[in-house]
Coordinates of N, CA and C in Angstrom, one line a residue:
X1 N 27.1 14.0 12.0 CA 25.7 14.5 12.1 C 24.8 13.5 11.3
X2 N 23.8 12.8 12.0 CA 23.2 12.3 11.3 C 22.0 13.1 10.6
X3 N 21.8 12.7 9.6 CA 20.9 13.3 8.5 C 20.4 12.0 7.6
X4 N 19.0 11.8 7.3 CA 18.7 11.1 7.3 C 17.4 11.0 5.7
X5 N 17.4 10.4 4.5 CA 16.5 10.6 3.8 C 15.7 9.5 4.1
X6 N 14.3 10.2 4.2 CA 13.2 9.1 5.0 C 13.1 8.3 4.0
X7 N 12.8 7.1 4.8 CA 12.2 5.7 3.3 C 11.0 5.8 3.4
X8 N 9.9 6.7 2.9 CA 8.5 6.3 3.3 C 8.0 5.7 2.1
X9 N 8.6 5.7 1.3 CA 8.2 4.8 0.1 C 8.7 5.7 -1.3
X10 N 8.8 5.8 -1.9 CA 9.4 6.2 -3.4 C 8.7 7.9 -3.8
X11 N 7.5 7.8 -3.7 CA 6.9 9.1 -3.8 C 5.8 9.7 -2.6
X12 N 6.5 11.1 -2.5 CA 5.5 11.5 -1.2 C 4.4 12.0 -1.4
X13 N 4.5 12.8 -2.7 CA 3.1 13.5 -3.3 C 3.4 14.8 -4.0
X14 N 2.6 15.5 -4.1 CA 2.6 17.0 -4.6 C 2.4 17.8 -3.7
X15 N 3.6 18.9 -3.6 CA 3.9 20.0 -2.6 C 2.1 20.9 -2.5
X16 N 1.4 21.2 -1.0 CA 0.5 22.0 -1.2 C -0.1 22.1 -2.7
X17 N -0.9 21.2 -2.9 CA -1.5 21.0 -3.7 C -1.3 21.3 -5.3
X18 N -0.2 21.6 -5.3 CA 0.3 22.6 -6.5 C 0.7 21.6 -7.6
X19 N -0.1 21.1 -8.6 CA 0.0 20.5 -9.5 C 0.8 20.8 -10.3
X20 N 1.7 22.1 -10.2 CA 2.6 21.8 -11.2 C 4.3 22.2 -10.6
X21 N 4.3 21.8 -9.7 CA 5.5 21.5 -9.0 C 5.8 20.0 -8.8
X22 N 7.2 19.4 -9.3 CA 7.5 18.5 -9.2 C 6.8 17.5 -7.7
X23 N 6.9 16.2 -8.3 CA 6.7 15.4 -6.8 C 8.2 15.5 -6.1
X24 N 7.8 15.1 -4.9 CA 9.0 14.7 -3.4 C 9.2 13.9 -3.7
X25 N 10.2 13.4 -3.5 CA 10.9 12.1 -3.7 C 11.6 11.4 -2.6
X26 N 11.4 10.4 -1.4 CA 12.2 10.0 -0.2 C 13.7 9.1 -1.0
X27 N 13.6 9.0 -2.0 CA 14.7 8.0 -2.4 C 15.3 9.0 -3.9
X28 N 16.1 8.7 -3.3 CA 17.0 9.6 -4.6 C 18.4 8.6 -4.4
X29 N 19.3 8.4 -6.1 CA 20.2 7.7 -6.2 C 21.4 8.0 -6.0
X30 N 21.6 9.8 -5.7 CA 22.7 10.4 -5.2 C 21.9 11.2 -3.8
X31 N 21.8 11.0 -2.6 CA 21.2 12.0 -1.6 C 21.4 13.4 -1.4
X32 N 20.8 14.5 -1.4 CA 21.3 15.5 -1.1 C 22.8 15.4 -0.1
X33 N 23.4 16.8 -0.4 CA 24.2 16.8 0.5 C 24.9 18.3 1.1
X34 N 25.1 18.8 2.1 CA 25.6 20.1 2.4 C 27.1 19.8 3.2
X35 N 28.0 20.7 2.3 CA 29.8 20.4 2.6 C 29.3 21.0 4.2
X36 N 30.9 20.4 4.9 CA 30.6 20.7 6.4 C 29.7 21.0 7.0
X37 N 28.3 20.4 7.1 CA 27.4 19.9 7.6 C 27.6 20.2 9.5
X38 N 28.5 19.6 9.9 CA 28.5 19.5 11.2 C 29.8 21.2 11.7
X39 N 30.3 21.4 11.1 CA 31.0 22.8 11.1 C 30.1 23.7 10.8
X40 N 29.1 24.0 10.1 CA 28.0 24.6 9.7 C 27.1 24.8 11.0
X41 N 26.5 23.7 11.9 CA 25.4 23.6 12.7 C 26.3 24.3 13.9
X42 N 27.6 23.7 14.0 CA 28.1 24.3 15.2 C 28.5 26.3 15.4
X43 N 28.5 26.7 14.2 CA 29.0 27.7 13.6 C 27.5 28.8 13.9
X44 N 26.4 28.1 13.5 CA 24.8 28.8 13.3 C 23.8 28.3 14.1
X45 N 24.0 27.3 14.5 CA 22.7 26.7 15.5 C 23.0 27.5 16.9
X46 N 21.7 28.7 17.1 CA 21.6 29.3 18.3 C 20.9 29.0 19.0
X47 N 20.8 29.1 20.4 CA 19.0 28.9 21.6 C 18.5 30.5 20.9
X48 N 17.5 30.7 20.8 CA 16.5 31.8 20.3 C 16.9 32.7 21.9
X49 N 16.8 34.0 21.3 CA 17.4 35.2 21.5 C 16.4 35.0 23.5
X50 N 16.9 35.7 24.1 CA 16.4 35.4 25.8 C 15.9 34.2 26.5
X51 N 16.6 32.8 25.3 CA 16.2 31.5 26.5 C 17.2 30.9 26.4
X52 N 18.4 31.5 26.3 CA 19.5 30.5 26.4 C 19.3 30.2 28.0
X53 N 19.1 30.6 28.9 CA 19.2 30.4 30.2 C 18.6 29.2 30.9
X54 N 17.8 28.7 29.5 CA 16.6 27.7 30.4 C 17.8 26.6 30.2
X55 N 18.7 26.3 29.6 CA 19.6 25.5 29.2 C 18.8 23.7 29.1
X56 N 17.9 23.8 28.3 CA 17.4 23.1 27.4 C 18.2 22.0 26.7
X57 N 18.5 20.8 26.8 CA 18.8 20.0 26.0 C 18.1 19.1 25.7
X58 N 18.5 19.0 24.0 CA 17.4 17.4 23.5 C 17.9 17.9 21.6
X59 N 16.7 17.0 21.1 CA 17.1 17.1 19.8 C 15.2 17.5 19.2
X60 N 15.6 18.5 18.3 CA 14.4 19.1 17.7 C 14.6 18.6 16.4
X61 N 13.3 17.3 15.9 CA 13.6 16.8 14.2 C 13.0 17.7 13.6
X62 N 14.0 18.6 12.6 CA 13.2 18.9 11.4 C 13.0 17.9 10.3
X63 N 12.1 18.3 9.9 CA 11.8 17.6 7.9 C 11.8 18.5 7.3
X64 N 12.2 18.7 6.0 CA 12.1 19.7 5.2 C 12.6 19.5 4.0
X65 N 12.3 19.9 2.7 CA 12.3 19.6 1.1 C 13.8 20.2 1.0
X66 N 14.8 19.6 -0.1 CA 16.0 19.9 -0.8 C 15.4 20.1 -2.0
X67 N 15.1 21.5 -2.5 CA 14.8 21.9 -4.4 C 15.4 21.2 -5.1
X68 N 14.9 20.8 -6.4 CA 16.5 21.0 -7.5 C 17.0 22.0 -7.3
X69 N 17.2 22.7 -7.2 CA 17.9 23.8 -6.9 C 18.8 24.0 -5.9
X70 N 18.7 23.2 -4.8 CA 19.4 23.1 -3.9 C 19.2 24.2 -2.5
X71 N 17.6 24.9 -2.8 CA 17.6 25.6 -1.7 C 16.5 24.5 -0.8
X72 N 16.2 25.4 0.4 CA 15.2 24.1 1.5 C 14.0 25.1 1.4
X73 N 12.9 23.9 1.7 CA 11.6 24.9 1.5 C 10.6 23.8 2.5
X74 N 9.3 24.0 3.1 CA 8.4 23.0 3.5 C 8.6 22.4 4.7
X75 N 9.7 23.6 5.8 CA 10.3 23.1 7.1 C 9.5 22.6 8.4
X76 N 8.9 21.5 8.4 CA 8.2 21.6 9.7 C 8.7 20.1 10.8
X77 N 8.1 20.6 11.9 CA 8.7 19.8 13.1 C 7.3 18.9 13.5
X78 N 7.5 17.4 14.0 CA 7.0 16.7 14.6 C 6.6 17.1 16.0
X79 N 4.7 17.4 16.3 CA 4.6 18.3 17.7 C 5.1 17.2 18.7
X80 N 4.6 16.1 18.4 CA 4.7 14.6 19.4 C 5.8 14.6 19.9
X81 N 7.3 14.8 19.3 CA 8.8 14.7 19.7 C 9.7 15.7 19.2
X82 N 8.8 17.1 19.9 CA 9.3 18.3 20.2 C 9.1 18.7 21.9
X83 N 10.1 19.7 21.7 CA 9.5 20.5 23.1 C 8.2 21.4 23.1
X84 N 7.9 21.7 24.6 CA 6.6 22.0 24.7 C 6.7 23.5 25.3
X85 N 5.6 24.2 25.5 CA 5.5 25.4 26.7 C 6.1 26.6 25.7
X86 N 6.2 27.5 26.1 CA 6.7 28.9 25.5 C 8.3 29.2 25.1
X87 N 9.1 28.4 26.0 CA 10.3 28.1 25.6 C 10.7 26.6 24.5
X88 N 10.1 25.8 24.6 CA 10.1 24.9 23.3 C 9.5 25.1 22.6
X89 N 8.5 26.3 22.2 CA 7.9 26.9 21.0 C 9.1 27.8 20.4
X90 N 9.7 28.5 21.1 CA 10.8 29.1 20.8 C 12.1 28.3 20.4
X91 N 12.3 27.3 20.7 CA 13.3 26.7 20.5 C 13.0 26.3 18.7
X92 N 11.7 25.6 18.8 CA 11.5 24.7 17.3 C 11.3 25.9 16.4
X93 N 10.8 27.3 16.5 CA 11.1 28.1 15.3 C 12.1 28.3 15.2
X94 N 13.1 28.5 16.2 CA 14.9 28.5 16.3 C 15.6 27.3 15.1
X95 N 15.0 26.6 15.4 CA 15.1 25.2 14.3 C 14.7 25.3 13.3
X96 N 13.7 26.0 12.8 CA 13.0 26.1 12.0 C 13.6 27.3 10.9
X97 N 13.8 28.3 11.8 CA 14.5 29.6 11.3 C 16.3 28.8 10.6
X98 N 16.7 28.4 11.3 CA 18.1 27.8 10.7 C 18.3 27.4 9.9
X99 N 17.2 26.1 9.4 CA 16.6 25.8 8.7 C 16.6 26.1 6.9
X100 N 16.0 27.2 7.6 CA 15.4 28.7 6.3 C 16.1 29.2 5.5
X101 N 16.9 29.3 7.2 CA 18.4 30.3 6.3 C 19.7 29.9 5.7
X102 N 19.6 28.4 5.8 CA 21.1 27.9 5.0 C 21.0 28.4 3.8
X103 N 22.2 28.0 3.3 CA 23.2 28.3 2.1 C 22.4 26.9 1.0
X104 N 22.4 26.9 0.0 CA 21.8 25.8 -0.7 C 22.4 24.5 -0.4
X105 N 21.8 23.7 -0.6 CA 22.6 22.6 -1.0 C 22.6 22.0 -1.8
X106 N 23.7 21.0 -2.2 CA 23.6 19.8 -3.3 C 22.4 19.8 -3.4
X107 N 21.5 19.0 -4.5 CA 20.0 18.7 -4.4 C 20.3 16.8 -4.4
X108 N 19.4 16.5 -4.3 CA 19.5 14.6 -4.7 C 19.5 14.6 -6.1
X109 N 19.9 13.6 -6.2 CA 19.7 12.9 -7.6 C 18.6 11.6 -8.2
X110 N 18.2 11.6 -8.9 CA 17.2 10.4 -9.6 C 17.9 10.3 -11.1
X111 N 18.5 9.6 -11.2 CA 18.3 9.0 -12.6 C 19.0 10.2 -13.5
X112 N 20.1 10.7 -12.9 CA 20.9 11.9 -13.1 C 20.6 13.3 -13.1
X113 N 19.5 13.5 -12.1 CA 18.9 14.5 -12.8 C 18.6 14.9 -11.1
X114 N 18.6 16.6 -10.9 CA 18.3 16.7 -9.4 C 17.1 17.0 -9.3
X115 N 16.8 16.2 -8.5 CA 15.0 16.3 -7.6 C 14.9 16.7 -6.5
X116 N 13.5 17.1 -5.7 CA 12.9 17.3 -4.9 C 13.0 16.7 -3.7
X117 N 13.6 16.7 -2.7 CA 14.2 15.1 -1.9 C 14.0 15.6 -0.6
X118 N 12.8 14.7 0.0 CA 12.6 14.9 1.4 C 13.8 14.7 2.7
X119 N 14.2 15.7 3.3 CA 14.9 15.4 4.7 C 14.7 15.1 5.8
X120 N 15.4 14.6 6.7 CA 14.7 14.4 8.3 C 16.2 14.9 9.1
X121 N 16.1 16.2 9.4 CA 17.3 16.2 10.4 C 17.1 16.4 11.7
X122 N 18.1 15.9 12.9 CA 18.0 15.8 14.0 C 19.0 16.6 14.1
X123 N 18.5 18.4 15.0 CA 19.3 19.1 15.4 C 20.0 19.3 17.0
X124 N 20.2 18.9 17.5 CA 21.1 19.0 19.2 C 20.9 20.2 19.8
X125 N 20.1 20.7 20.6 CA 20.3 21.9 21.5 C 20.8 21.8 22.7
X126 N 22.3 22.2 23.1 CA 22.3 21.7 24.4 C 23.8 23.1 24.8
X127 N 23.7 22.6 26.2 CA 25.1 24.1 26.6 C 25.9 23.4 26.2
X128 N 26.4 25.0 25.5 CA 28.3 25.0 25.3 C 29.3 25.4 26.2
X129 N 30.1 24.1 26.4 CA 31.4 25.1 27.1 C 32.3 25.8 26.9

């Protein structure tokens, strides 16, 4: 599974304006990380509840923040290279919801210490046999 920590440059900014929450960080010296990552997606990644039928395949990118703490928070999807229509709205909160509900994870690291660490993951929706 690729997962990917964006290079957009060293710092992304301050979360919703909230001056007193840590900055994002795209570069960390240990990257976040979640055990069985791809046993995980296969185990929890569903089509949202009445479209499995449209059998939809493609890949929905999320982005979304790794806490120090290791939970995810600030999940959102690219509209440009998403799906569209009432069933690709449903799909990307499906992505979105998944998202929400993991289990924490590792957080990154900077300079020993866990930070704030932007994600970019590319999730697969497609039929199972």
């Amino acid at each position: 599974m690729l997962v990917s920590i964006l290079s957009l440059g060293l710092l992304l900014g301050v979360t919703g304006g909230d001056t007193t929450k840590p900055f994002v960080f795209s570069h960390a010296d240990v990257p976040p990380s979640f055990p069985d990552l791809d046993r995980y997606i296969d185990a929890h990644l569903l089509y949202p509840p009445g479209f499995s039928e449209i059998c939809w395949e493609g890949r929905v990118w999320v982005f979304f923040t790794i806490a120090a703490d290791g939970c995810t928070a600030d999940e959102y999807t690219d509209p440009k290279h998403s799906p569209t229509g009432t069933a690709g709205k449903a799909i990307v909160q499906a992505a979105i919801k998944f998202i929400q509900q993991m289990p924490a994870w590792k957080p990154g690291e900077l300079e020993g210490k866990p930070v704030r660490t932007i994600v970019c993951m590319p999730l697969k929706f497609g039929v199972r046999e």
